[in-house]
Amino acid sequence: MRPTFILAILLATQLAAADPEAFEQPWGKFFGIERKAGVYRQFDTESHFQSNHDFTHLTFDTGNNKVLANLGVQGQLKNLTIYRDSYRAASHPQGWSGVWTAKDSSSFGPYSFTLAVDGVANGAPIDLATADWDFRTGLIDNILPTTILQGPGGRFSAQIVTFAPTAADGTGRLRGVVYALRVQNRSDQRLTGTVGMPKLWGGKQNQRGSLPWAMFDPYEFEIGLADSPKYRRDVAFDLKPGESAWVPAILYMPGEPTIAEINARGSLAWLDDTLRYQRRLLGRLKIASDPWLAEFRERQILESLLSIAMSGSGKIAGSNWGSYPATRQIWIKDMYYSSLPLLGLDPVLAKGLVQWFDEFAVRHPGEIVEGGISHSLSLTVASVLMGSQYYSHTADRAFFANNQELRRSWADLLERVAGSRRSPSTWLFPSRFISDGALQGDFHTGSNITAWRAFTGWSRLLREVHRDVAGARAWADRAEKVRAAILATDTFDGPFGRQFAESAFADQHTMPLISDGEESDTTLMPYYRFLDRDDPRYRNTMRFAVSSHNLIYQPLSHSISWSSAPVSPLAERVPSTAPGYLKGLAAGDPAAEMEIRRVTDADGSVWWWSYGSSPKGLEYGRVQRGVPGKSGWFAGAYSVLFQSNMLGISYDAPSHLLRVNPTAGLSDFEWLNAPLGAGRFDVSSSGGKITVRNLNKVPVDALRIDGPVTR
């Protein structure tokens, strides 16, 4: 029997004076959309999406990894996904090399409230998803999606709030979603009427036509009794002037204690805790010179968070491309980048992610794809790299001590990687793919950088966690050989000076002058601490990527084509993918940074292909939504790149060492309660002076690379 959702209705709560903390928080200033007198306006007028009024795929998303909710522009719960588990699977029928795992989930929708108000439309129920009233949809505290519809004549408002209940410290995630309506009397007279609860759909529905690609499997829908009082009822309200009614609906899996857990504390208490949890992941970043940038960074962290799936038991269950749409297939390289910022933000997720990659990241052999450790080198070493990053963020020795299977698995894995060298004297390793695209050349630069980072991290874990001094020394020596080989073999004299090639050949001739936008590991050199962000070789590589010397660079859109072959340089042809914009950010190109803002949608997300996947007839500025989805790859890589390159902030928990070195272009900011793994700090930079406040119970060495820090 297929699992079904149960829709539970909590009794309406009268709210006279005391609102929950969430309703006291301001909305984000830049991400949202409104309609007044039939005219739509996106909050950020700089976005190209301002003129795109096709809202089929514009969603404001929320969830807690066990649950993902996608809200439409007018507050409709368009799709609700509850995850189960992941497993190895055959290659995608199209033979895509980056997909060899899949996940189970149940997806349902759409749902919406109806509202009948005495004196409005003769008291007839009005579907709030299609009402022609003015509305405003945005994000509470730039985090939780909400919609406020203004009733005729301004007599009342109807506010829709959606959240997946989460404990404030992130240790508890309920497997369900609260979809709630708050009706507020704004008149000087009594307001009476009825809230119609969301109906359950009957039968099994196929939503392929409304999703971006027909490649998705049909979604499952519950077999419900839509008209049964057990599943649906109306809630009447009678409000004095200024009063409001809170009417929450809970959607959850049958047989689970979700509704009892919510009722034990009340849905409003869970609302506040959920908001506190996500705010704790973000801290409070303020950039006086560019407030959009501060809000955008928060949206990318949350896009990364919502990309990750978790089973009911709390085990990681894969990911989607981003927060919309939910997919059965798992693109593992996308999942890797989505995971990076979470390694230092949520230890529950971080530990689960490390274990998931240890289980699944090496491609299993198949008839279509050979598989093995050289299938995708960067994914082969991902679990070790992520584990060592988690350790540097948290100094959590207990996790590794209690999971000795990781030590055995990683020791064997890295020995096989070391043995994959084509020549005993050359410490570089082959890789056939990054994700889906086949690699040219013998030694792909970014993939070998991840191998270096894994060797380096493994050496530290052996020394500091497992107390294996000899083993640590041996792997540190191997790591240094890999680094030296990369610098010697994968660099050449480019148009701006010494730079990295995308790949290199064993006979020393370099690759054609192409920098692929979907190669992000070279872009993340400063995050991996392979080279400093100001190293000329790194800067020259990024400058080259966003210059006319790169044969697939698109100058009008400051982006890089998704194609690996040169495309027409005509200005109107801009088939770019989201990760390509990261090169411009790393290069410190203001025009490229502005272009990221222009392709950011109303919810703060960046679509994988803002201009579509075909180079034919594309016009700059005419962005589109939907195909193939939002980009968690971009969001995760952007998040760690912004912190390493722009803010220049990192904290090494084992050594209690804080580094602060903001770029000159971002020298005036304040980051309160900054979440840096096991460390919490208030960090501010103003007028060339950096101030750090240690919020931890242990002393911390604060170091600014180019000058003193005020403590």
XYZ file of C-alpha atoms in Angstrom:
711
model
C 0.000 0.000 0.000
C 1.319 3.418 -0.868
C 1.706 5.807 2.079
C -0.823 8.592 2.405
C -0.870 11.947 4.066
C -3.270 12.770 6.828
C -4.549 16.308 7.113
C -5.167 17.301 10.708
C -6.908 20.497 11.748
C -6.079 22.315 14.940
C -8.793 24.412 16.500
C -8.626 28.095 15.702
C -6.766 30.152 18.271
C -7.951 33.645 19.095
C -5.055 36.085 19.249
C -5.897 39.349 20.906
C -2.691 40.998 22.108
C 0.166 38.505 22.307
C 1.484 37.546 18.884
C 4.281 35.014 18.486
C 7.809 36.312 18.028
C 7.715 35.431 14.331
C 5.032 38.027 13.591
C 7.166 40.730 15.197
C 10.028 40.140 12.763
C 10.313 42.378 9.704
C 10.208 40.873 6.260
C 13.238 40.734 4.034
C 13.524 43.883 1.939
C 14.673 42.469 -1.374
C 12.980 39.119 -1.925
C 9.260 38.998 -2.498
C 6.517 40.018 -4.882
C 3.284 41.953 -4.605
C 0.199 42.763 -6.642
C -1.640 46.051 -6.305
C -4.625 46.908 -8.481
C -3.638 44.059 -10.784
C -0.037 45.276 -11.233
C 2.795 42.978 -10.159
C 6.022 44.266 -8.646
C 9.033 42.294 -7.509
C 10.724 43.700 -4.384
C 14.103 43.966 -6.112
C 13.627 46.081 -9.217
C 17.163 45.291 -10.441
C 16.225 41.695 -11.237
C 15.477 40.709 -14.822
C 12.639 38.603 -13.405
C 10.778 41.836 -12.678
C 9.236 41.629 -16.143
C 8.540 37.877 -16.142
C 4.919 37.321 -15.127
C 4.842 33.603 -15.796
C 4.564 32.412 -12.197
C 4.012 28.715 -12.926
C 7.342 27.804 -11.350
C 7.940 30.728 -9.004
C 7.900 29.185 -5.546
C 8.868 30.316 -2.083
C 10.243 27.256 -0.338
C 10.589 26.037 3.215
C 11.251 22.757 4.993
C 13.342 20.900 7.523
C 14.972 18.271 5.234
C 12.402 15.637 6.159
C 9.762 17.802 4.498
C 9.917 20.262 1.598
C 7.090 22.716 0.883
C 6.879 24.824 -2.272
C 4.547 27.812 -2.001
C 3.082 29.592 -5.014
C 3.171 33.312 -5.543
C -0.245 33.750 -3.901
C 0.322 31.439 -0.954
C -0.896 28.175 -2.446
C 0.895 25.074 -1.160
C 1.759 23.899 -4.659
C 3.740 20.844 -3.693
C 4.583 19.059 -0.463
C 7.286 16.377 -0.427
C 8.062 13.994 2.411
C 11.256 11.956 1.959
C 11.902 8.331 2.785
C 15.298 6.888 1.832
C 17.983 6.729 -0.855
C 19.605 3.834 -2.625
C 21.947 2.939 -5.475
C 20.280 2.869 -8.862
C 21.124 2.264 -12.480
C 22.364 5.175 -14.543
C 19.739 7.549 -15.823
C 18.233 6.274 -19.112
C 20.043 9.079 -20.926
C 23.308 7.727 -19.563
C 24.157 10.756 -17.416
C 27.329 9.977 -15.582
C 26.564 12.123 -12.537
C 23.511 10.109 -11.456
C 23.827 6.711 -9.812
C 21.607 7.070 -6.760
C 17.933 7.833 -6.281
C 15.533 8.424 -3.417
C 11.980 7.586 -2.432
C 9.552 10.316 -1.524
C 5.879 11.151 -1.622
C 4.762 14.433 -3.165
C 1.285 15.920 -2.968
C -0.558 19.092 -3.810
C -1.770 21.640 -4.488
C -3.535 22.826 -1.355
C -5.158 26.158 -0.556
C -7.519 27.733 1.948
C -10.922 29.149 1.166
C -12.331 32.090 3.077
C -15.975 33.060 3.414
C -16.580 36.456 5.039
C -20.050 37.699 5.811
C -20.764 40.708 3.624
C -18.180 39.763 0.941
C -19.359 38.062 -2.277
C -22.616 37.174 -0.526
C -20.659 35.107 1.966
C -19.509 32.619 -0.693
C -16.181 30.789 -0.112
C -13.309 32.333 -2.055
C -10.224 30.302 -2.924
C -7.285 32.375 -1.683
C -5.022 30.871 -4.358
C -7.085 32.547 -7.091
C -8.665 35.538 -5.334
C -8.192 38.775 -7.268
C -7.327 40.730 -4.103
C -4.142 42.684 -3.590
C -1.456 40.555 -1.990
C 2.130 40.650 -0.841
C 4.331 37.544 -0.651
C 7.703 37.648 1.051
C 9.866 36.158 3.758
C 9.520 36.639 7.516
C 12.976 37.720 8.699
C 14.157 36.834 5.183
C 13.528 33.174 6.116
C 9.947 31.849 6.226
C 7.567 32.348 3.277
C 4.354 34.204 3.956
C 1.552 35.806 1.962
C -0.794 38.570 3.092
C -3.958 39.108 1.068
C -5.953 42.282 1.645
C -9.698 41.768 1.730
C -12.047 44.092 -0.173
C -12.289 47.543 1.362
C -9.404 46.827 3.730
C -11.777 45.294 6.293
C -9.556 42.295 6.953
C -6.372 40.548 5.924
C -5.633 36.877 5.402
C -2.027 35.833 6.076
C -0.722 32.416 5.051
C 2.320 31.070 6.915
C 4.023 27.756 6.197
C 6.784 26.029 8.169
C 8.202 22.593 8.914
C 8.508 22.351 12.725
C 12.135 22.263 13.859
C 13.681 22.467 17.309
C 15.542 25.708 17.951
C 18.865 23.845 18.234
C 18.192 21.727 15.145
C 18.195 18.410 17.014
C 14.515 17.714 16.336
C 12.719 17.780 12.965
C 9.059 16.804 12.793
C 7.988 14.913 9.704
C 5.221 17.217 8.642
C 4.348 20.779 7.713
C 2.119 23.409 9.264
C 0.125 25.288 6.643
C -1.695 28.024 8.532
C -4.037 30.927 7.919
C -4.215 34.001 10.119
C -7.334 36.120 9.638
C -7.121 39.606 11.142
C -9.979 42.049 11.622
C -8.752 45.488 10.484
C -12.126 47.199 10.644
C -13.987 48.913 13.489
C -16.775 46.342 13.412
C -17.099 42.633 14.145
C -15.893 40.271 11.439
C -17.530 36.874 11.022
C -17.026 34.089 8.546
C -15.553 30.671 7.918
C -12.141 29.328 6.985
C -12.366 26.403 4.579
C -9.546 23.971 5.272
C -7.383 22.637 2.427
C -8.989 19.697 0.661
C -7.293 16.390 0.078
C -7.168 15.347 -3.518
C -8.750 12.043 -4.388
C -7.034 9.408 -6.453
C -3.576 9.368 -7.969
C -2.568 12.427 -9.957
C 0.173 12.874 -12.536
C 1.753 16.326 -12.441
C 4.237 15.824 -15.264
C 2.640 18.573 -17.292
C 3.202 21.183 -14.600
C 6.803 20.242 -13.781
C 9.824 21.434 -15.732
C 10.771 18.188 -17.460
C 8.823 15.099 -18.448
C 11.830 13.093 -17.267
C 10.450 13.037 -13.736
C 8.613 9.962 -12.580
C 4.921 10.443 -11.798
C 4.397 11.748 -8.310
C 2.343 9.848 -5.778
C -0.827 11.346 -4.421
C -2.915 10.291 -1.489
C -6.195 8.482 -1.833
C -8.273 10.709 0.387
C -11.941 11.250 1.154
C -12.106 14.927 0.312
C -15.618 15.499 1.660
C -15.331 13.417 4.796
C -15.499 15.406 8.075
C -12.596 13.265 9.287
C -10.339 14.809 6.702
C -11.875 18.227 6.186
C -13.880 20.717 8.176
C -14.561 24.397 8.223
C -13.573 26.672 11.086
C -15.835 29.583 11.947
C -14.508 32.844 13.392
C -16.083 35.844 15.100
C -13.532 38.609 15.606
C -13.762 41.920 17.407
C -11.875 44.889 15.912
C -8.137 44.176 16.073
C -8.532 40.475 16.845
C -7.135 37.680 14.756
C -7.702 33.943 14.333
C -4.878 31.472 13.787
C -6.061 28.370 11.928
C -3.286 25.810 11.325
C -3.534 22.666 9.240
C -0.956 19.910 9.670
C 0.006 17.543 6.883
C 1.975 14.506 7.985
C 2.577 10.810 7.375
C 0.060 8.374 8.858
C 0.992 6.442 11.950
C 3.541 9.035 13.044
C 3.268 11.207 16.194
C 3.645 14.536 14.388
C 0.328 16.031 15.413
C 0.760 14.978 19.050
C 4.243 16.526 19.127
C 2.929 19.790 17.715
C -0.056 19.863 20.056
C 2.156 19.225 23.071
C 3.728 22.673 22.682
C 1.390 24.438 20.289
C 1.973 25.349 16.660
C 2.942 28.942 17.496
C 5.745 27.806 19.797
C 7.022 25.582 16.989
C 6.803 28.509 14.591
C 9.095 30.589 16.779
C 11.527 27.712 17.307
C 11.711 27.009 13.585
C 12.550 30.618 12.883
C 15.177 30.622 15.654
C 16.824 27.493 14.226
C 17.229 28.934 10.768
C 18.356 32.310 12.088
C 20.971 30.504 14.164
C 22.362 29.019 10.951
C 22.734 32.504 9.504
C 23.782 34.822 12.277
C 22.917 38.421 11.440
C 25.018 39.886 8.634
C 24.658 43.580 7.850
C 26.408 45.315 4.965
C 25.636 49.005 5.003
C 27.000 49.638 1.525
C 25.077 46.732 -0.053
C 22.171 45.391 2.047
C 21.018 43.261 -0.904
C 24.232 41.273 -0.680
C 23.620 40.413 2.976
C 20.089 39.154 2.290
C 21.193 37.260 -0.813
C 23.845 35.383 1.130
C 21.197 34.249 3.623
C 18.969 33.010 0.830
C 21.829 30.931 -0.606
C 22.488 29.270 2.756
C 18.813 28.350 3.009
C 18.709 27.162 -0.618
C 21.571 24.806 0.255
C 19.751 23.642 3.371
C 16.503 22.921 1.523
C 18.320 20.961 -1.182
C 19.169 18.145 1.252
C 16.753 15.281 1.970
C 16.426 13.288 5.190
C 14.481 10.132 6.007
C 12.015 9.823 8.843
C 14.696 8.195 10.995
C 17.034 11.134 10.487
C 19.335 9.498 7.932
C 20.420 11.616 4.966
C 18.428 10.575 1.894
C 20.137 12.444 -0.942
C 19.242 15.802 -2.421
C 17.503 17.682 -5.207
C 19.105 20.151 -7.641
C 17.892 22.811 -5.241
C 14.765 23.563 -3.257
C 12.515 23.125 -6.326
C 11.481 20.809 -7.794
C 11.844 17.614 -5.787
C 13.446 14.913 -7.938
C 13.848 11.189 -7.557
C 17.286 11.254 -9.144
C 20.253 12.471 -7.091
C 22.917 14.463 -8.922
C 25.740 13.716 -6.524
C 28.058 16.573 -7.494
C 25.203 19.040 -7.001
C 24.575 17.488 -3.597
C 28.243 17.862 -2.701
C 28.277 21.617 -3.282
C 24.924 22.060 -1.528
C 26.431 20.303 1.488
C 29.557 22.430 1.897
C 28.126 25.344 3.920
C 26.198 22.944 6.152
C 29.374 21.228 7.381
C 29.992 24.113 9.762
C 26.393 25.093 10.475
C 24.433 22.024 11.587
C 26.325 19.079 13.135
C 23.323 16.763 12.746
C 23.264 17.320 9.002
C 27.044 17.471 8.669
C 27.696 14.074 10.244
C 24.923 12.472 8.218
C 26.264 13.978 5.011
C 29.776 12.665 5.668
C 28.380 9.176 6.193
C 26.133 9.364 3.119
C 29.031 10.288 0.841
C 31.142 7.524 2.343
C 28.428 5.062 1.326
C 27.451 6.368 -2.108
C 30.034 8.720 -3.619
C 32.097 6.121 -5.504
C 30.261 5.180 -8.701
C 29.404 1.482 -8.722
C 30.219 -0.493 -11.894
C 27.477 -0.791 -14.469
C 26.790 -1.742 -18.056
C 26.501 1.868 -19.201
C 29.262 3.418 -17.088
C 32.486 1.757 -15.956
C 32.402 3.316 -12.491
C 35.166 2.985 -9.929
C 37.347 5.505 -8.130
C 38.441 7.231 -11.343
C 34.887 7.774 -12.564
C 34.683 11.081 -10.677
C 37.767 11.680 -8.564
C 36.317 14.693 -6.774
C 33.344 12.634 -5.620
C 35.473 9.620 -4.748
C 37.329 11.685 -2.135
C 34.313 13.786 -1.128
C 33.533 11.979 2.126
C 37.122 12.331 3.384
C 37.265 15.971 2.352
C 33.916 16.735 3.987
C 34.842 14.832 7.132
C 38.068 16.761 7.526
C 36.232 20.042 6.907
C 33.684 19.109 9.563
C 36.524 18.376 11.984
C 38.223 21.713 11.329
C 34.897 23.470 11.898
C 33.998 21.651 15.119
C 36.938 19.711 16.624
C 34.422 16.886 17.090
C 36.807 14.014 17.818
C 34.057 11.879 19.318
C 32.277 11.497 15.978
C 35.324 9.928 14.354
C 36.233 7.877 17.411
C 32.704 6.446 17.517
C 32.640 5.683 13.790
C 35.779 3.651 13.247
C 34.310 2.266 10.024
C 35.079 5.663 8.474
C 38.750 5.234 9.330
C 38.875 1.812 7.706
C 36.895 2.935 4.667
C 38.951 6.079 4.092
C 42.296 4.361 4.585
C 41.423 1.832 1.900
C 39.865 4.424 -0.413
C 42.787 6.832 -0.373
C 45.305 4.051 -0.891
C 43.405 3.094 -4.033
C 43.372 6.730 -5.155
C 47.123 6.975 -4.591
C 47.561 3.795 -6.591
C 45.557 5.113 -9.538
C 48.472 7.242 -10.755
C 49.359 6.583 -14.374
C 53.022 6.981 -13.532
C 54.655 6.258 -10.148
C 56.656 9.469 -10.486
C 53.647 11.744 -11.187
C 51.439 12.467 -8.195
C 48.333 13.336 -10.183
C 45.254 11.192 -10.644
C 42.916 10.584 -13.583
C 39.202 11.351 -13.581
C 36.736 10.681 -16.382
C 33.991 13.056 -15.192
C 33.204 15.879 -12.777
C 29.456 15.273 -12.817
C 27.867 14.643 -16.210
C 30.443 16.153 -18.551
C 33.352 14.036 -19.764
C 36.756 15.506 -18.916
C 39.459 16.188 -21.437
C 43.134 15.854 -20.701
C 44.949 13.502 -18.352
C 44.874 15.476 -15.098
C 41.868 17.618 -14.278
C 43.004 20.480 -12.051
C 39.986 20.913 -9.791
C 39.609 17.174 -9.216
C 43.240 16.858 -8.167
C 42.844 19.830 -5.822
C 40.075 17.932 -4.017
C 42.388 14.902 -3.804
C 45.073 17.136 -2.257
C 42.532 18.486 0.234
C 41.415 14.963 1.142
C 45.028 13.814 1.677
C 45.738 16.890 3.808
C 42.588 16.460 5.869
C 43.202 12.739 6.327
C 46.703 13.470 7.595
C 45.285 15.809 10.213
C 42.630 13.325 11.317
C 45.272 10.621 11.688
C 47.456 12.926 13.788
C 44.883 14.650 15.999
C 42.058 12.111 16.268
C 43.591 8.677 15.741
C 47.040 9.541 17.178
C 48.807 7.905 14.247
C 51.832 10.181 13.915
C 53.662 8.057 11.354
C 50.585 7.686 9.166
C 49.876 11.411 9.412
C 53.416 12.215 8.314
C 53.202 9.845 5.350
C 49.936 11.326 4.071
C 51.171 14.876 4.593
C 54.148 13.992 2.416
C 51.862 12.573 -0.274
C 49.669 15.676 -0.110
C 52.680 17.905 -0.658
C 53.680 15.859 -3.697
C 50.184 16.303 -5.146
C 50.278 20.045 -4.541
C 53.701 20.391 -6.132
C 52.575 18.360 -9.146
C 49.473 20.512 -9.646
C 51.496 23.706 -9.509
C 54.100 22.332 -11.901
C 51.888 20.506 -14.401
C 48.548 22.357 -14.420
C 49.792 25.933 -14.729
C 50.908 27.910 -17.743
C 51.595 31.491 -18.802
C 48.206 32.920 -19.714
C 47.105 36.340 -20.953
C 47.270 37.848 -17.444
C 50.268 35.907 -16.157
C 50.751 32.496 -14.607
C 47.404 30.695 -14.259
C 45.818 27.257 -14.006
C 44.619 25.219 -16.952
C 41.299 23.424 -16.768
C 43.219 20.178 -17.331
C 46.694 19.138 -18.401
C 48.180 16.364 -20.467
C 50.926 14.020 -19.363
C 53.100 15.196 -22.275
C 52.994 18.733 -20.815
C 50.923 20.469 -23.503
C 48.020 22.422 -22.048
C 44.329 22.439 -22.818
C 42.589 24.855 -25.207
C 41.740 28.224 -23.693
C 38.458 27.292 -22.107
C 37.229 27.707 -18.545
C 34.100 25.679 -17.955
C 31.459 27.387 -15.836
C 30.484 24.043 -14.341
C 33.941 23.491 -12.881
C 33.841 24.875 -9.344
C 36.653 23.163 -7.439
C 39.317 25.416 -8.947
C 37.060 28.371 -8.088
C 37.031 27.161 -4.467
C 40.836 27.061 -4.034
C 40.721 29.638 -1.180
C 37.981 27.683 0.605
C 40.076 24.507 0.348
C 43.101 26.582 1.461
C 45.078 25.428 -1.562
C 45.933 29.043 -2.438
C 45.049 32.378 -0.924
C 42.379 34.389 -2.744
C 44.982 37.073 -3.528
C 47.523 34.670 -5.021
C 48.260 35.927 -8.569
C 47.861 32.446 -10.062
C 44.355 32.161 -8.668
C 43.371 35.719 -9.554
C 44.699 35.304 -13.100
C 42.719 32.092 -13.530
C 39.487 33.741 -12.468
C 40.175 36.840 -14.599
C 40.797 34.621 -17.589
C 37.483 32.788 -17.038
C 35.482 36.021 -17.368
C 37.407 37.496 -20.261
C 37.253 37.230 -24.040
C 40.260 34.881 -23.858
C 37.883 32.200 -22.577
C 36.284 30.871 -25.764
C 32.938 30.133 -24.080
C 32.630 33.352 -22.062
C 29.482 35.387 -22.704
C 30.461 39.077 -22.323
C 26.979 40.562 -22.341
C 25.721 38.445 -19.453
C 29.139 38.123 -17.757
C 28.597 34.386 -17.655
C 30.006 31.180 -19.097
C 28.181 28.962 -21.535
C 27.036 25.583 -20.312
C 28.483 24.080 -23.479
C 32.048 22.786 -23.447
C 32.515 23.921 -27.048
C 32.796 27.501 -28.307
C 29.435 29.084 -29.079
C 28.398 32.018 -31.183
C 29.713 35.263 -29.723
C 26.538 37.071 -30.771
C 25.427 39.288 -27.903
C 21.881 37.964 -27.766
C 22.944 34.357 -27.255
C 23.565 33.698 -23.580
C 22.952 30.025 -22.634
C 24.618 30.145 -19.219
C 24.324 27.936 -16.156
C 24.286 29.218 -12.605
C 27.752 27.967 -11.437
C 29.403 29.949 -14.222
C 28.576 33.192 -12.427
C 30.861 32.175 -9.569
C 33.984 32.823 -11.629
C 33.095 36.508 -11.908
C 32.562 36.746 -8.162
C 35.944 35.106 -7.535
C 37.569 37.485 -10.027
C 36.186 40.473 -8.124
C 34.432 41.725 -11.275
C 31.738 44.250 -10.218
C 29.826 43.793 -13.480
C 29.745 40.029 -12.989
C 28.602 40.461 -9.390
C 25.786 42.708 -10.601
C 24.783 40.076 -13.141
C 24.168 37.606 -10.333
C 21.650 40.053 -8.907
C 19.940 40.409 -12.278
C 19.342 36.648 -12.608
C 18.112 36.238 -9.027
C 14.403 35.503 -8.777
C 11.836 36.984 -6.393
C 12.466 34.310 -3.739
C 16.236 34.876 -3.757
C 17.077 31.772 -5.784
C 19.125 31.388 -8.958
C 17.804 29.037 -11.630
C 20.164 26.529 -13.209
C 19.532 27.969 -16.655
C 18.116 31.467 -16.342
C 18.217 31.793 -20.120
C 17.306 28.224 -20.994
C 19.399 25.379 -22.324
C 19.482 26.241 -26.014
C 21.684 28.895 -27.603
C 19.105 29.565 -30.308
C 17.185 32.807 -30.183
C 17.937 33.701 -26.590
C 17.692 37.358 -25.748
C 19.650 38.963 -22.934
C 17.320 40.050 -20.130
C 14.513 37.635 -21.028
C 14.984 35.204 -18.177
C 12.861 32.130 -17.604
C 11.860 29.883 -14.743
C 11.546 26.151 -14.453
C 14.061 24.227 -16.555
C 15.613 22.335 -14.914
C 15.204 23.845 -11.441
C 16.854 26.001 -8.812
C 20.573 25.548 -8.306
C 21.754 24.165 -4.988
C 25.202 23.770 -6.589
C 25.420 27.522 -7.077
C 23.961 28.242 -3.644
C 26.384 26.019 -1.750
C 29.493 27.037 -3.673
C 28.511 30.712 -3.476
C 28.017 30.481 0.285
C 31.484 29.151 1.073
C 33.126 31.307 -1.618
C 31.520 34.448 -0.227
C 32.811 33.662 3.244
C 36.335 32.708 2.158
C 36.870 35.323 -0.563
C 34.650 38.273 0.362
C 34.402 38.232 4.153
C 37.710 36.410 4.526
C 36.538 34.786 7.753
C 37.281 31.263 8.939
C 37.579 29.559 12.299
C 39.697 26.490 12.972
C 38.126 24.907 16.033
C 40.902 22.436 16.993
C 43.486 25.226 17.186
C 41.024 27.949 18.330
C 42.251 30.154 15.515
C 40.042 32.788 13.918
C 41.119 34.388 10.645
C 39.604 37.696 9.551
C 40.707 39.295 6.314
C 37.854 40.938 4.362
C 38.400 41.900 0.782
C 38.833 45.586 0.037
C 35.501 45.566 -1.786
C 33.697 44.464 1.383
C 35.485 46.226 4.191
C 32.451 47.663 5.997
C 30.172 45.051 7.564
C 28.848 43.644 10.826
C 28.213 39.938 11.379
C 26.562 39.282 14.732
C 26.502 35.811 16.284
C 28.449 34.557 13.274
C 28.104 30.754 13.110
C 31.590 29.410 12.460
C 31.324 25.736 13.307
C 31.862 25.316 17.031
C 32.628 29.018 17.347
C 30.335 32.026 17.708
C 31.610 35.545 17.209
C 30.526 39.097 16.621
C 32.760 40.397 13.837
C 32.682 43.912 12.438
C 34.824 45.817 9.982
C 34.663 49.574 9.598
C 37.115 52.194 8.452
C 39.999 49.730 8.265
C 39.411 48.522 11.827
C 38.236 45.002 12.626
C 36.549 44.241 15.924
C 35.972 40.692 17.175
C 33.899 39.692 20.186
C 34.416 36.118 21.378
C 31.054 34.562 22.323
C 32.608 31.218 23.264
C 33.673 29.703 26.561
C 37.236 29.154 25.362
C 39.902 31.751 24.506
C 40.421 32.295 20.798
C 43.411 33.656 18.919
C 42.137 36.315 16.514
C 44.386 36.956 13.561
C 44.029 39.487 10.810
C 46.486 38.719 8.066
C 47.250 42.333 7.203
C 46.916 44.049 10.545
C 45.799 43.948 14.204
C 42.380 42.980 15.465
C 40.540 44.748 18.297
C 39.128 42.119 20.655
